[in-house]
Amino acid sequence: MKFVIAATLAASAAAFAPSKVAQTSTAIKAFEDELGAQPPLGFFDPLGLLNGDVDQERFDRLRYVEIKHGRISQLAFLGQVVTRAGIHLPGSINYAGDSFDSYPNGVAALIGPDSIPTAGLVQLVAFIGLLEIGFMKDVPGTGNEFVGDFRNGALDFGWDTFDEETKLSKRAIELNNGRAAMMGILGLMVHEQLGGSVPIVGEL
C-alpha cells in the first residue's frame, strides 16, 4: 500500500516538472516568425534541427546553408533543362578535340563509363573551391543586410532601390524556389537512374 501511495505522489510531482517537450516548443516559437515560415506549412522542421537549446547563431548557420544549397540546386536544375534541350558550350572540352555535347547529361557526366575524365573533374572541383573560398561568402563590414547576402559591397543590381516589403518578398521567393529546386534536382537524379521521360526536362 505504501508503495502505491509513493508511486502516486511521484507521478503527481512529475506532472509539475518542466518537460523537454515544453522546452523544445519554446525554442521553436522563437523562430516561428522568421522568413521562410510561411503557408501552407508554416514553421517546418521535420528533422528537428532546431530542437533543444538553439540560439540565433545556430539558426543563421542553418539558414546560410539552406540558401546556398538552394542556389546551387537552382543552377543544377536549370543546367539539366538546358543541356537536355541540346544546348551545350561550343568548342572542345579537352585538347583531344572532344566536344562538350559528346559527353552525357546529368549524373552520367560525372559517374559512369562515358563520364568526364578525372582531370576535368579535378578542374571542376578546383573552380568550385575557388568560388567558395574567394567569392561566395559573407564578408563582414561590407554592408550586407542578411544571412546569405553575398554582395559584399561589389554587386547590387538595384537591390537598394527596393523598399523593405519588396526585399522580404524577394527573399521569400528565393527561399521557396531554392527549396523546390533542391527537391527537383534530387527527383531528377532519381529518375535518371530509373529511366524514362520527365516533362520539360525530356528523356533521362
Coordinates of C-alpha atoms in Angstrom, one line a residue, residues 68 122-137:
K68 CA 23.5 28.3 -50.6
V122 CA 39.6 18.0 -60.7
Q123 CA 39.3 21.3 -62.6
L124 CA 35.6 21.5 -61.7
V125 CA 36.2 20.8 -58.0
A126 CA 39.1 23.4 -58.0
F127 CA 36.9 26.0 -59.6
I128 CA 34.1 25.4 -57.2
G129 CA 36.6 25.6 -54.3
L130 CA 37.9 28.9 -55.6
L131 CA 34.3 30.3 -55.7
E132 CA 33.6 29.0 -52.3
I133 CA 36.7 30.4 -50.7
G134 CA 37.1 33.7 -52.6
F135 CA 33.7 34.9 -53.6
M136 CA 30.6 33.0 -52.4
K137 CA 30.9 34.2 -48.8

